[in-house]
PDB file of C-alpha atoms and ligand atoms in Angstrom:
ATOM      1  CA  UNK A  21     -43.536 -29.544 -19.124  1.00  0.00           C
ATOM      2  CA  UNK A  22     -39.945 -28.295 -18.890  1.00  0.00           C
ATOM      3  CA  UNK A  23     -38.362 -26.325 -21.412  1.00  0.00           C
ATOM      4  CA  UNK A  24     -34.588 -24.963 -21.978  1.00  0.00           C
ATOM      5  CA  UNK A  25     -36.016 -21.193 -22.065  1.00  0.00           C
ATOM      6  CA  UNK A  26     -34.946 -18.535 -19.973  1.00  0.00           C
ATOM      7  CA  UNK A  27     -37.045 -15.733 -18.182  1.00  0.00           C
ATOM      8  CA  UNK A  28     -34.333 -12.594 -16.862  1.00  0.00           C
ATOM      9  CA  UNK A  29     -37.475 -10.872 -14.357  1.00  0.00           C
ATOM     10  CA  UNK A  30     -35.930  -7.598 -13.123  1.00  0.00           C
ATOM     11  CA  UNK A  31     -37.593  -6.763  -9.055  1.00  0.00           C
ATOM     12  CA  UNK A  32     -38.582 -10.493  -9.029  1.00  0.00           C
ATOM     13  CA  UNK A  33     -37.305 -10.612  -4.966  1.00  0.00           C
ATOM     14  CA  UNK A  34     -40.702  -9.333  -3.876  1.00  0.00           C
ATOM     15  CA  UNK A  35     -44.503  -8.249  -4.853  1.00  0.00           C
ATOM     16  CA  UNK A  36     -45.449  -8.522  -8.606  1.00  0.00           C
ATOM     17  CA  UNK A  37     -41.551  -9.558  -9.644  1.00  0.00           C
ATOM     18  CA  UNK A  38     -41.552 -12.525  -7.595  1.00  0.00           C
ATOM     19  CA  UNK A  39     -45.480 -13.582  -8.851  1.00  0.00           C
ATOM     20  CA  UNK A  40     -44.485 -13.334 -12.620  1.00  0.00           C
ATOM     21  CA  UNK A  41     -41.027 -15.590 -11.611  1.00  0.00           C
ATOM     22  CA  UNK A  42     -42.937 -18.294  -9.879  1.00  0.00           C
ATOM     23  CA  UNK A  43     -46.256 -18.067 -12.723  1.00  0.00           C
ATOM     24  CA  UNK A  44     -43.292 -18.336 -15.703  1.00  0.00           C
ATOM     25  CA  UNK A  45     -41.633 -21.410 -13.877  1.00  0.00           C
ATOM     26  CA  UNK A  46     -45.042 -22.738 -13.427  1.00  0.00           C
ATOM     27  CA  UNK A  47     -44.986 -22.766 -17.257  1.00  0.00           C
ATOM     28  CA  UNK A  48     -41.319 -24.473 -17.059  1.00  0.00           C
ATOM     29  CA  UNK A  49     -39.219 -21.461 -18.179  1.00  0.00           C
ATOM     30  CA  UNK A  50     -36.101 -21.408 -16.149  1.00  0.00           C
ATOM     31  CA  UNK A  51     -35.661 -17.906 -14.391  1.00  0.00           C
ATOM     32  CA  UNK A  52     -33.075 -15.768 -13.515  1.00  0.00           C
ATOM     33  CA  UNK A  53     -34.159 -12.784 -10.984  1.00  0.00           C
ATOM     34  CA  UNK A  54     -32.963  -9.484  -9.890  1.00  0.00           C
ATOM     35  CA  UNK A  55     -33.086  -7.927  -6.359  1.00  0.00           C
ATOM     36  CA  UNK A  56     -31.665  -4.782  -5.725  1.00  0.00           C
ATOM     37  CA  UNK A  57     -31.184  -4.325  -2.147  1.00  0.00           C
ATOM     38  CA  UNK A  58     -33.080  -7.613  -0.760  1.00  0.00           C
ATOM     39  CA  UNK A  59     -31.201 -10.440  -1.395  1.00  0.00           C
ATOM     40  CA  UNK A  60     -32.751 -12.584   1.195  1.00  0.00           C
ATOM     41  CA  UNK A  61     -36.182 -12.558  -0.004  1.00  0.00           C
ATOM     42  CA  UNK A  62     -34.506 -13.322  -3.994  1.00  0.00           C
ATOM     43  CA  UNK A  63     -32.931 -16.295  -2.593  1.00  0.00           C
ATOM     44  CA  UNK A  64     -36.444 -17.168  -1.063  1.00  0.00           C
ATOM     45  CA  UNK A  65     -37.503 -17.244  -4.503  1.00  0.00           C
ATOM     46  CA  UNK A  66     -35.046 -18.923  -5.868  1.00  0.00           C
ATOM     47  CA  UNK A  67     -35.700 -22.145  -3.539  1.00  0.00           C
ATOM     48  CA  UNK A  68     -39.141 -21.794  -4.239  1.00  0.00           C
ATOM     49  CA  UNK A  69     -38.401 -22.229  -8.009  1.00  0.00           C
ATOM     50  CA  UNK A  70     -36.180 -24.904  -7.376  1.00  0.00           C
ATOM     51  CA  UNK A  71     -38.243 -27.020  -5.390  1.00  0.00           C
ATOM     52  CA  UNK A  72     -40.556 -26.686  -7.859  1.00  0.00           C
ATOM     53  CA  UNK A  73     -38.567 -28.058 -10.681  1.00  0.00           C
ATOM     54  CA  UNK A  74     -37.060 -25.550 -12.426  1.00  0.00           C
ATOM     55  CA  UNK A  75     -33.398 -23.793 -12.527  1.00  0.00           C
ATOM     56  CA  UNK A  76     -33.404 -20.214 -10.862  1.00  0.00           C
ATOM     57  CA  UNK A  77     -30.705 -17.553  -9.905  1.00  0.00           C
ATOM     58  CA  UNK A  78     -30.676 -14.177  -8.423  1.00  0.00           C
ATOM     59  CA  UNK A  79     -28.330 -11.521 -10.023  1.00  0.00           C
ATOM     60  CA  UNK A  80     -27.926  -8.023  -7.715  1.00  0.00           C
ATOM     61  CA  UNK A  81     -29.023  -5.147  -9.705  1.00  0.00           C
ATOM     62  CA  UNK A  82     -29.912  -1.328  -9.186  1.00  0.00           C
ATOM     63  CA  UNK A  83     -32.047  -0.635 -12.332  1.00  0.00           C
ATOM     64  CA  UNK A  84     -31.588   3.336 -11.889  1.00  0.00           C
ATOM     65  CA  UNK A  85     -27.817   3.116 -12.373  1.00  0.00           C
ATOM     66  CA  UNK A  86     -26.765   2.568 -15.811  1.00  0.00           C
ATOM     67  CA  UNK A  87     -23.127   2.755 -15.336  1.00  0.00           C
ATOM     68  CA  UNK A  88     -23.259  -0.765 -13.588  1.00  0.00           C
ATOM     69  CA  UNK A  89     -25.314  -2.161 -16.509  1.00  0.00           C
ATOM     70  CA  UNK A  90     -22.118  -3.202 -18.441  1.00  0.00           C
ATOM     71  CA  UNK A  91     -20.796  -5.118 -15.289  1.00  0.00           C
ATOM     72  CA  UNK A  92     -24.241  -7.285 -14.939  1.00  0.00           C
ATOM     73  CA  UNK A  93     -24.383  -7.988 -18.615  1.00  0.00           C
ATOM     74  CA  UNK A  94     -21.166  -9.701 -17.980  1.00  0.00           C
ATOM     75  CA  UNK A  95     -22.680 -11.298 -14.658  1.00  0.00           C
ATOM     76  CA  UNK A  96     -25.310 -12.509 -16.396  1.00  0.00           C
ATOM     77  CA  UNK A  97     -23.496 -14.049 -19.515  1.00  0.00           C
ATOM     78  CA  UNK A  98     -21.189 -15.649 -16.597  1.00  0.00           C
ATOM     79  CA  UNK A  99     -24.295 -16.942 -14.966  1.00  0.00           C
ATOM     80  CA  UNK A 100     -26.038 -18.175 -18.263  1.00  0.00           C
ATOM     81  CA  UNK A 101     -22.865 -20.226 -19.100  1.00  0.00           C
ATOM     82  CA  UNK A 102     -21.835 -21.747 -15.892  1.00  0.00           C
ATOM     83  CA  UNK A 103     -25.371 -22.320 -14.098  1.00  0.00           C
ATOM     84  CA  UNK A 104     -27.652 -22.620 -17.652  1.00  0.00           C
ATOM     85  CA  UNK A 105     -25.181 -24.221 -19.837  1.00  0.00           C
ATOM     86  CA  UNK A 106     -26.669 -21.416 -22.901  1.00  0.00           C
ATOM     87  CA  UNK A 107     -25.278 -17.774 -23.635  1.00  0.00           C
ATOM     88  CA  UNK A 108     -29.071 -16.317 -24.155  1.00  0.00           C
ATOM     89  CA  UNK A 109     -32.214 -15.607 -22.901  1.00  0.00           C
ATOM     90  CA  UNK A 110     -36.266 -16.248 -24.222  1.00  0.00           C
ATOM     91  CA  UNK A 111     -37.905 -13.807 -22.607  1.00  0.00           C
ATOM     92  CA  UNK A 112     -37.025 -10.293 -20.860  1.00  0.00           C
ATOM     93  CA  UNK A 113     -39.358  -8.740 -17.801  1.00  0.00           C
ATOM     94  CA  UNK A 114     -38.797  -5.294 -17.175  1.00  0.00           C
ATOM     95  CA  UNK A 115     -40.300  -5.236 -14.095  1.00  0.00           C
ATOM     96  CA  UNK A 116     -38.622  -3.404 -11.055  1.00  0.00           C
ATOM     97  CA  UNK A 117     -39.749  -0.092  -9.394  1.00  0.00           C
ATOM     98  CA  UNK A 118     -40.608   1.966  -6.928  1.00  0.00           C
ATOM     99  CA  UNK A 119     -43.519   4.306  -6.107  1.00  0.00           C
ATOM    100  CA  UNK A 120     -42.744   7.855  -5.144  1.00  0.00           C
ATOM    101  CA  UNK A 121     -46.505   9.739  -4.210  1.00  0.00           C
ATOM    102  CA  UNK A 122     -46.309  13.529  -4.729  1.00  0.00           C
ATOM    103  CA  UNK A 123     -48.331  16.257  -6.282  1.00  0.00           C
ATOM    104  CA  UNK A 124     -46.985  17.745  -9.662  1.00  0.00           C
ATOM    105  CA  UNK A 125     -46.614  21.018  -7.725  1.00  0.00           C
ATOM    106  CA  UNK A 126     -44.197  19.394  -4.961  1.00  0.00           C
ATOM    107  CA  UNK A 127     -41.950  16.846  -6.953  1.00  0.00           C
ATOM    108  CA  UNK A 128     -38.637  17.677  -6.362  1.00  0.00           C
ATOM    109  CA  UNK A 129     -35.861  17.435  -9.427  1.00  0.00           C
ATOM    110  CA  UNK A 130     -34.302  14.582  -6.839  1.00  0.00           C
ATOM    111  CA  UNK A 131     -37.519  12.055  -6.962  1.00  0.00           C
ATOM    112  CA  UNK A 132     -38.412  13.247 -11.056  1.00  0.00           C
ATOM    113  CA  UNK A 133     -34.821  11.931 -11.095  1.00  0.00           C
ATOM    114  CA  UNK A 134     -35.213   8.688  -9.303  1.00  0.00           C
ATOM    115  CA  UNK A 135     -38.420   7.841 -10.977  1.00  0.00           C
ATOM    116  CA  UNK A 136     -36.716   8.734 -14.645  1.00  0.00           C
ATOM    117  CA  UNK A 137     -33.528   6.804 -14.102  1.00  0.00           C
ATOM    118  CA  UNK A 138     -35.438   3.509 -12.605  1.00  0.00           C
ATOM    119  CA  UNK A 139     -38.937   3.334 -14.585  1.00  0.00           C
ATOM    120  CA  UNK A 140     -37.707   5.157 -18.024  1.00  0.00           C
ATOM    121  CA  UNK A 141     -33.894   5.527 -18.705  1.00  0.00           C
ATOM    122  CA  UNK A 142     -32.725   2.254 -17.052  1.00  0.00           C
ATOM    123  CA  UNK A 143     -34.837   0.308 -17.981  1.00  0.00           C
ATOM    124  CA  UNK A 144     -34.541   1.754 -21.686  1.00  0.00           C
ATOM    125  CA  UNK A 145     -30.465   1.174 -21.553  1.00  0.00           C
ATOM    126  CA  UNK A 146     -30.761  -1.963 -19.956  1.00  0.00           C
ATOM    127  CA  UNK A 147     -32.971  -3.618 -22.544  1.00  0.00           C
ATOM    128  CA  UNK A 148     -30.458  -2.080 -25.387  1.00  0.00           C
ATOM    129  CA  UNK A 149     -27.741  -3.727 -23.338  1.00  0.00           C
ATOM    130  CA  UNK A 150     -29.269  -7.147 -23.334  1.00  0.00           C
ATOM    131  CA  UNK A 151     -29.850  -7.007 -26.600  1.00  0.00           C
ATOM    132  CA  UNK A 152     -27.272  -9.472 -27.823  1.00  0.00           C
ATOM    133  CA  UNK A 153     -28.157 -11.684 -24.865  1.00  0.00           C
ATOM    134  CA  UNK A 154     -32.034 -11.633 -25.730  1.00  0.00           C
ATOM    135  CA  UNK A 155     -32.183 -14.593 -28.475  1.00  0.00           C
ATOM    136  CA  UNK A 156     -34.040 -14.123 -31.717  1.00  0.00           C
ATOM    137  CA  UNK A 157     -37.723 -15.324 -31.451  1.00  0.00           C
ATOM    138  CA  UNK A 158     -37.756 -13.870 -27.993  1.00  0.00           C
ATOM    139  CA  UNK A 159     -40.009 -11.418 -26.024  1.00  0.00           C
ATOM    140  CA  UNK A 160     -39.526  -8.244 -24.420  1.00  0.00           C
ATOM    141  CA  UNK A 161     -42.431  -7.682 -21.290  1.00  0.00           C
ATOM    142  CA  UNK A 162     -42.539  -4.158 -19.885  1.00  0.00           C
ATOM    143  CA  UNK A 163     -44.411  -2.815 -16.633  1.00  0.00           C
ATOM    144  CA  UNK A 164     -46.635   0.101 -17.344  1.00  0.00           C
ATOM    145  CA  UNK A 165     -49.626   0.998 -14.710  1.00  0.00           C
ATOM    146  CA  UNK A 166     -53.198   2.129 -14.918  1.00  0.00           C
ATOM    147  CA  UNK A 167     -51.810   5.756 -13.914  1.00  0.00           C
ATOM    148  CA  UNK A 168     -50.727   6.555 -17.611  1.00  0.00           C
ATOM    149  CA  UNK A 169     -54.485   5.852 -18.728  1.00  0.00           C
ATOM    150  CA  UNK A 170     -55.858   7.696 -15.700  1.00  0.00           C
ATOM    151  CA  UNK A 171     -54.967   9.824 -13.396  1.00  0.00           C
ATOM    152  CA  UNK A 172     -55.504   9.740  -9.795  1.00  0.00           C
ATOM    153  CA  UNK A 173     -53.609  13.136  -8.023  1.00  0.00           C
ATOM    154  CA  UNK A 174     -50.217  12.112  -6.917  1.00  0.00           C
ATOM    155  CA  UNK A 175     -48.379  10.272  -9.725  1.00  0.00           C
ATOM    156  CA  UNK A 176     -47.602  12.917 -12.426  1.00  0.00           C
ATOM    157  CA  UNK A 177     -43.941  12.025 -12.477  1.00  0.00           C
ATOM    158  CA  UNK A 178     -44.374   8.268 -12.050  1.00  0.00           C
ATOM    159  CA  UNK A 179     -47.247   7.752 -14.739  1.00  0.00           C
ATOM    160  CA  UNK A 180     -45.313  10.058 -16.938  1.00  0.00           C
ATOM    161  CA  UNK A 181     -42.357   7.322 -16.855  1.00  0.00           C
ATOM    162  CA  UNK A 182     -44.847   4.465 -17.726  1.00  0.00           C
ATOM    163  CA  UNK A 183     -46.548   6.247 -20.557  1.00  0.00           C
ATOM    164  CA  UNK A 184     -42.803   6.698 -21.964  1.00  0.00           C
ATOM    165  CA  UNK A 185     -42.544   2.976 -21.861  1.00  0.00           C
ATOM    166  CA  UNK A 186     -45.813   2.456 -23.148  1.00  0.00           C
ATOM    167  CA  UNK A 187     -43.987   4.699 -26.531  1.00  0.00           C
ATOM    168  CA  UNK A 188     -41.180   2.749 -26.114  1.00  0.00           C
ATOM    169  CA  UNK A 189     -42.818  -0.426 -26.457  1.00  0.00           C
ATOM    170  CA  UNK A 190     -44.223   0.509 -29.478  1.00  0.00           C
ATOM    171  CA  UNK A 191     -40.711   1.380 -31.154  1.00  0.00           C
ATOM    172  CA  UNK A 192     -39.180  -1.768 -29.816  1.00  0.00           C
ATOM    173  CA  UNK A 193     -41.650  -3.901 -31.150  1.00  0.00           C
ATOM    174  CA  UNK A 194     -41.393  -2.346 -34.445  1.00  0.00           C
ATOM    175  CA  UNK A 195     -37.506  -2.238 -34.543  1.00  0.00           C
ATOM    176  CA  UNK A 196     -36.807  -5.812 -32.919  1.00  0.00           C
ATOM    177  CA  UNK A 197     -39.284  -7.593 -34.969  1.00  0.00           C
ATOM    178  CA  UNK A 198     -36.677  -7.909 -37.623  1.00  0.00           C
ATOM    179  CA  UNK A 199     -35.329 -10.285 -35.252  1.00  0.00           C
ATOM    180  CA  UNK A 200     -38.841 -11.999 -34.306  1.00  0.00           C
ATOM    181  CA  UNK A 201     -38.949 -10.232 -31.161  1.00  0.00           C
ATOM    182  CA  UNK A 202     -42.026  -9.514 -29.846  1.00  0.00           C
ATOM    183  CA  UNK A 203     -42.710  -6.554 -27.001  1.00  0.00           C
ATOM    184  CA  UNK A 204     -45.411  -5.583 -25.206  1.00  0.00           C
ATOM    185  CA  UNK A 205     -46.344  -3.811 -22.208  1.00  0.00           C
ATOM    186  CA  UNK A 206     -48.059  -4.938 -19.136  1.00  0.00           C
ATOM    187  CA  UNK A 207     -50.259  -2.270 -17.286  1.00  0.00           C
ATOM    188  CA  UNK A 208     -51.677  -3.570 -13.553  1.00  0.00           C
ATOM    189  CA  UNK A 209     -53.983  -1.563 -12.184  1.00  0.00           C
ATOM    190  CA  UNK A 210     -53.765  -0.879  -7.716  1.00  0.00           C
ATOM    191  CA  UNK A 211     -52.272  -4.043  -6.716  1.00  0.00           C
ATOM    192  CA  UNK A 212     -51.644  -4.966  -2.652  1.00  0.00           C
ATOM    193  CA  UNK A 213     -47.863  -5.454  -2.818  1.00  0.00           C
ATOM    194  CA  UNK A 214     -44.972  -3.567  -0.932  1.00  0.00           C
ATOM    195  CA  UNK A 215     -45.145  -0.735  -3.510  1.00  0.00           C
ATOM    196  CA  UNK A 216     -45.502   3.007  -2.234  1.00  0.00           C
ATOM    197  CA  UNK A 217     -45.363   1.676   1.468  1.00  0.00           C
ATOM    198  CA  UNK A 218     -47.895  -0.307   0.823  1.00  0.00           C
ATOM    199  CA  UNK A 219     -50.454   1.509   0.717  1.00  0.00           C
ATOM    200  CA  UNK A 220     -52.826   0.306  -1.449  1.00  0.00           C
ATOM    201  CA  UNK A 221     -52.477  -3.216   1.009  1.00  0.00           C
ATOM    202  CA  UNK A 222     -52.058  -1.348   4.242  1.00  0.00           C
ATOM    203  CA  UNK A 223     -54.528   2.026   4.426  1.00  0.00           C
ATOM    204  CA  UNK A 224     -58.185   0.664   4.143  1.00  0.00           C
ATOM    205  CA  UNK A 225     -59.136   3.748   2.711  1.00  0.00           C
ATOM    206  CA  UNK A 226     -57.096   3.724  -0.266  1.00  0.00           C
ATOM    207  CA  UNK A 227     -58.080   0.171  -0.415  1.00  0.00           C
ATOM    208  CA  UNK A 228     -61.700   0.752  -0.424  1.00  0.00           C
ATOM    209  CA  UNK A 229     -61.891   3.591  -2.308  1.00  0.00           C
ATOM    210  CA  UNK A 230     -60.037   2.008  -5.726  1.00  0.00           C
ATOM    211  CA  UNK A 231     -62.339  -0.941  -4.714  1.00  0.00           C
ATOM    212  CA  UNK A 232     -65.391   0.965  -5.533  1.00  0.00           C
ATOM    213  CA  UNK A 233     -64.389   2.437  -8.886  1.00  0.00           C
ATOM    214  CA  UNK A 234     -63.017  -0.859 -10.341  1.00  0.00           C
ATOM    215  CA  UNK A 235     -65.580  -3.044 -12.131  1.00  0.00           C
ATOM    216  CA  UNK A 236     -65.360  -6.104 -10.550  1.00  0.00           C
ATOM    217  CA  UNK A 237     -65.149  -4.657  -6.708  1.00  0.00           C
ATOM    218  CA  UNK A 238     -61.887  -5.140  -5.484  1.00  0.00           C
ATOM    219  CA  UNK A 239     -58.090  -3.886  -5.608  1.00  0.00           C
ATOM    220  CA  UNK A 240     -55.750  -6.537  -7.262  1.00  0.00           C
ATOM    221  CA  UNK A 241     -53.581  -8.916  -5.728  1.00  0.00           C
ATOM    222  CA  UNK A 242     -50.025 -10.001  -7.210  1.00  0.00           C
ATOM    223  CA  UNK A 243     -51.575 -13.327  -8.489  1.00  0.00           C
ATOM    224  CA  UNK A 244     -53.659 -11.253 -10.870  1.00  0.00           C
ATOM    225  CA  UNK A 245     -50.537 -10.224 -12.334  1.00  0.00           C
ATOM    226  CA  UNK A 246     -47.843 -12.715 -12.660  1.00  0.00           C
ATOM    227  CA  UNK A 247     -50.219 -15.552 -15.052  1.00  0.00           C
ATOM    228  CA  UNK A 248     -50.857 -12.566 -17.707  1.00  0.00           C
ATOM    229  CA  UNK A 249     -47.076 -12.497 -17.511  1.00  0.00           C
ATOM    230  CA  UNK A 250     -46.554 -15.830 -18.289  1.00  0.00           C
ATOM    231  CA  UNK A 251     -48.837 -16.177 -20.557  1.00  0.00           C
ATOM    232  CA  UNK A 252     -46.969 -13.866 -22.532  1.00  0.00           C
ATOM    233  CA  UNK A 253     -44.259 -16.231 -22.172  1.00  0.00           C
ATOM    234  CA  UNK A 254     -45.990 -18.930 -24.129  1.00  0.00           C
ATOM    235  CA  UNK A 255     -46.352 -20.087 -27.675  1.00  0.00           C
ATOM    236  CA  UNK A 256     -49.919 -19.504 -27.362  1.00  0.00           C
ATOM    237  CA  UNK A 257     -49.456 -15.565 -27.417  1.00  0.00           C
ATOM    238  CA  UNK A 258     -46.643 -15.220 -30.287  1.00  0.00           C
ATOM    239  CA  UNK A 259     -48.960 -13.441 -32.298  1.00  0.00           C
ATOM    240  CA  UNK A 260     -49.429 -10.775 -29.706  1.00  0.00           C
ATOM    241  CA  UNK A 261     -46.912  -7.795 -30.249  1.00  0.00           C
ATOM    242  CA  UNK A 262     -46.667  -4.091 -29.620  1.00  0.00           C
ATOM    243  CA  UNK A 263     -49.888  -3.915 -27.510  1.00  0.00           C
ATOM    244  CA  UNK A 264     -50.616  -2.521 -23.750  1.00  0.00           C
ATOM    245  CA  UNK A 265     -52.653  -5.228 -21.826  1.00  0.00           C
ATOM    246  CA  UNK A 266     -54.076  -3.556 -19.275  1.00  0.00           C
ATOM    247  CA  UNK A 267     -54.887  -6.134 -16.209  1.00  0.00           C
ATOM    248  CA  UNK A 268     -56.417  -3.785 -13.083  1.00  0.00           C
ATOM    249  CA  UNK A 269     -60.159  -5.346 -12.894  1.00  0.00           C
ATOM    250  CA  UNK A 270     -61.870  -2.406 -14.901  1.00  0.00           C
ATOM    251  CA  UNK A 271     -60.494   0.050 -13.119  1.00  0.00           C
ATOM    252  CA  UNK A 272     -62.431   3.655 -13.788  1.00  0.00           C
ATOM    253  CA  UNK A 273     -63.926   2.186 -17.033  1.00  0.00           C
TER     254      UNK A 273
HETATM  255  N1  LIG B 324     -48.344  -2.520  -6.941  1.00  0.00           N
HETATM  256  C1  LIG B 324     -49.044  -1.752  -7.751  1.00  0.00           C
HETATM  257  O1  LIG B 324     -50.111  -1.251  -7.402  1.00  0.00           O
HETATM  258  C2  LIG B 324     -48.542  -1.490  -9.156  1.00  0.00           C
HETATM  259  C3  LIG B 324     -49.472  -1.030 -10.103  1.00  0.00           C
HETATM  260  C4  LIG B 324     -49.054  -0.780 -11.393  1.00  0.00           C
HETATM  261  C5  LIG B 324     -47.744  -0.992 -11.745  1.00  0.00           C
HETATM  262  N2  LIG B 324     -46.848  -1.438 -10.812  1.00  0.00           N
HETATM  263  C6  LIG B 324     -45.474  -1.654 -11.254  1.00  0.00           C
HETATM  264  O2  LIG B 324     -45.122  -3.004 -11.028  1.00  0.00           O
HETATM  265  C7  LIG B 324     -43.722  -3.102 -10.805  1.00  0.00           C
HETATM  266  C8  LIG B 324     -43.448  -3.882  -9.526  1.00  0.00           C
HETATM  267  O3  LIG B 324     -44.073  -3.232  -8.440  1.00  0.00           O
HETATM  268  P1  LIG B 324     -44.406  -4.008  -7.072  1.00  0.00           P
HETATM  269  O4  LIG B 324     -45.772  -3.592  -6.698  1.00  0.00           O
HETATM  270  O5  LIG B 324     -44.104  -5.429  -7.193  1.00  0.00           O
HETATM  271  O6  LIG B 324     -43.381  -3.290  -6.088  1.00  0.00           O
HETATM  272  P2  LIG B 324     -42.639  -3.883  -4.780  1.00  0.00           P
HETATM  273  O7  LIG B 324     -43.481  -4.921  -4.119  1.00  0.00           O
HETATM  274  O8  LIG B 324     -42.245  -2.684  -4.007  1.00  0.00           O
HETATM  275  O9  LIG B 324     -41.327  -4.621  -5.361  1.00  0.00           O
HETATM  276  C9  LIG B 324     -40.373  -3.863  -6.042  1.00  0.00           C
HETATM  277  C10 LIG B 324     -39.319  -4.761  -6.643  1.00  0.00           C
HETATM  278  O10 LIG B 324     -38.459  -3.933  -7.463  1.00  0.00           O
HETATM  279  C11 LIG B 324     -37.148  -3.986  -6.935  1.00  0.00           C
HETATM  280  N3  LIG B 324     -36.535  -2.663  -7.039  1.00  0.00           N
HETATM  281  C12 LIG B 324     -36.929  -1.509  -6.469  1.00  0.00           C
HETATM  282  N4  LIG B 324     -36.098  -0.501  -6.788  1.00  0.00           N
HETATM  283  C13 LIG B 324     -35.163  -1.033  -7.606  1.00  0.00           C
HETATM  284  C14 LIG B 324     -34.001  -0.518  -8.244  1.00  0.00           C
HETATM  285  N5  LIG B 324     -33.615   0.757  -8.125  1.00  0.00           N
HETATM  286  N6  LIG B 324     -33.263  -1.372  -8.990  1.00  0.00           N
HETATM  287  C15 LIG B 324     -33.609  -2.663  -9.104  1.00  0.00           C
HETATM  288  N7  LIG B 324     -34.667  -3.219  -8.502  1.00  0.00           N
HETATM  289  C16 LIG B 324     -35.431  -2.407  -7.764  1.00  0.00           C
HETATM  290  C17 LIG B 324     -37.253  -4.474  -5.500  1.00  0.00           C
HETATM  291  O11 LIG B 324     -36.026  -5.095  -5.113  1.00  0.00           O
HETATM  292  P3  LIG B 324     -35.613  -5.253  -3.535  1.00  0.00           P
HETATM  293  O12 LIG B 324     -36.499  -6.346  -2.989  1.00  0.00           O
HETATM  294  O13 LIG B 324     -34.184  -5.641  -3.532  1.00  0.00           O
HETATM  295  O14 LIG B 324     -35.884  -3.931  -2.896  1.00  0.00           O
HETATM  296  C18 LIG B 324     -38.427  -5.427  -5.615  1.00  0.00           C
HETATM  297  O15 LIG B 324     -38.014  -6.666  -6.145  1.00  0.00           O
HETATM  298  C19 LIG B 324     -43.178  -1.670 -10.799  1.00  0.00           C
HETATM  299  O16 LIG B 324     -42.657  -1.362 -12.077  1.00  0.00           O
HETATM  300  C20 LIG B 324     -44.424  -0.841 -10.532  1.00  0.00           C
HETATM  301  O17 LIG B 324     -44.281   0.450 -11.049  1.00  0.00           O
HETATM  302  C21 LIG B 324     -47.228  -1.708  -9.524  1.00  0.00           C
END
């Protein structure tokens, strides 16, 4: 069944981005998508959503820059009005990211920098830019990780950014439910995408070694991912709200 709503899915060109954008069309939410560099696989996604029967866009967008953020509000509100026929959106995915691997002895200031401006302070001034586009009743989905629960050597900087947003959420949710927003915060555990070179995909070691300490045997894939997503999307789970939903298998339990 179709509905008017609107999903904005930040990263939804590739990996978990683009299996939450085709599980919330699936649910017939129209979706608007952002790539930042990869334009070709976003428009990929956008005629897959098409051809499925729902509206979809791609909007360019480098979530670690927050002087731009401004300039795509207005993008989007162009967008939303010409291709949409509304001025809001239902539901806001803060999805996009990258993985940088290094020990907490060896991160450099540049890649604590990178991770901080992409995982924690863009997407922090990019949801308090689209606030007035966000319509009341809406939802707020952010991307944490299993990292910020436990830690595997390698990810001090990066988990630190996700347990930030898993604070964050908390203080959204409280602050936006005035406005009958609900936020919550999405936490995948290894998942075989793109993400850190692919290594959790790509080196069989990796693969089979988070296979053996996750309860039900296996790394995740992106279709683990993108129906929790969705489902968060739905009428069915407005009573959820300021809670971290971890989705990784039973990963070190
Ligand atoms: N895969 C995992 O094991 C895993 C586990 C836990 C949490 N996560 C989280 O899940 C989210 C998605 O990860 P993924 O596995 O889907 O990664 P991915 O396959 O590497 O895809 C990353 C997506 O984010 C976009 N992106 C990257 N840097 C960006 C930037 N500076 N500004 C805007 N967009 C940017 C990419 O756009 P382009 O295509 O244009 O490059 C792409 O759409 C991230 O927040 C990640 O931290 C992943």
């Amino acid at each position: 069944m179709s509905t008017n709503k609107i999903a904005l899915i930040t990263g939804g060109s590739r990996g978990l981005g683009k299996n939450m954008a085709l599980h919330i069309a699936k649910k017939g939410i129209n979706v608007v998508i952002t790539y930042n560099s990869n334009k070709e696989e976003a428009d990929k996604v956008v005629a897959e959503i098409e051809q499925a029967g729902q509206k979809a866009a791609a909007l360019q967008l480098n979530t670690g820059d927050v002087k731009t953020f401004d300039a795509f509000i207005t993008s989007l509100t162009g967008l939303l009005q010409n291709t949409f026929g509304t001025d809001k959106i239902n539901f806001l995915v803060n999805n996009a990211g990258i993985g940088i691997h290094a020990s907490f002895a060896e991160t450099t200031e540049e890649q604590f920098d990178e991770l901080m401006n992409i995982h924690f302070k863009g997407t922090f001034f990019l949801t308090q830019k689209a606030l007035p586009v966000i319509a009341d009743g809406g939802r707020i989905i952010n991307i944490s990780s299993g990292l910020a629960r436990f830690s595997t050597p390698g990810y001090a900087a990066y988990a630190s950014m996700k347990g930030a947003m898993e604070t964050l959420t908390k203080y959204q949710a409280k602050e936006l439910g005035a406005r009958g927003i609900a936020v919550n915060i999405v936490a995948p555990g290894a998942i075989e995408t793109d993400f850190g070179g692919g290594m959790v995909r790509d080196n069989e070691q990796v693969n089979k070694g988070i296979a053996s300490q996750t309860a039900l045997g296996r790394v995740g894939l992106p279709d683990d991912i993108g129906g929790v997503v969705a489902f968060l999307c739905t009428e069915e789970a407005r009573w959820i709200n300021a809670q971290r939903i971890e989705a990784s298998g039973g990963m070190f339990v």
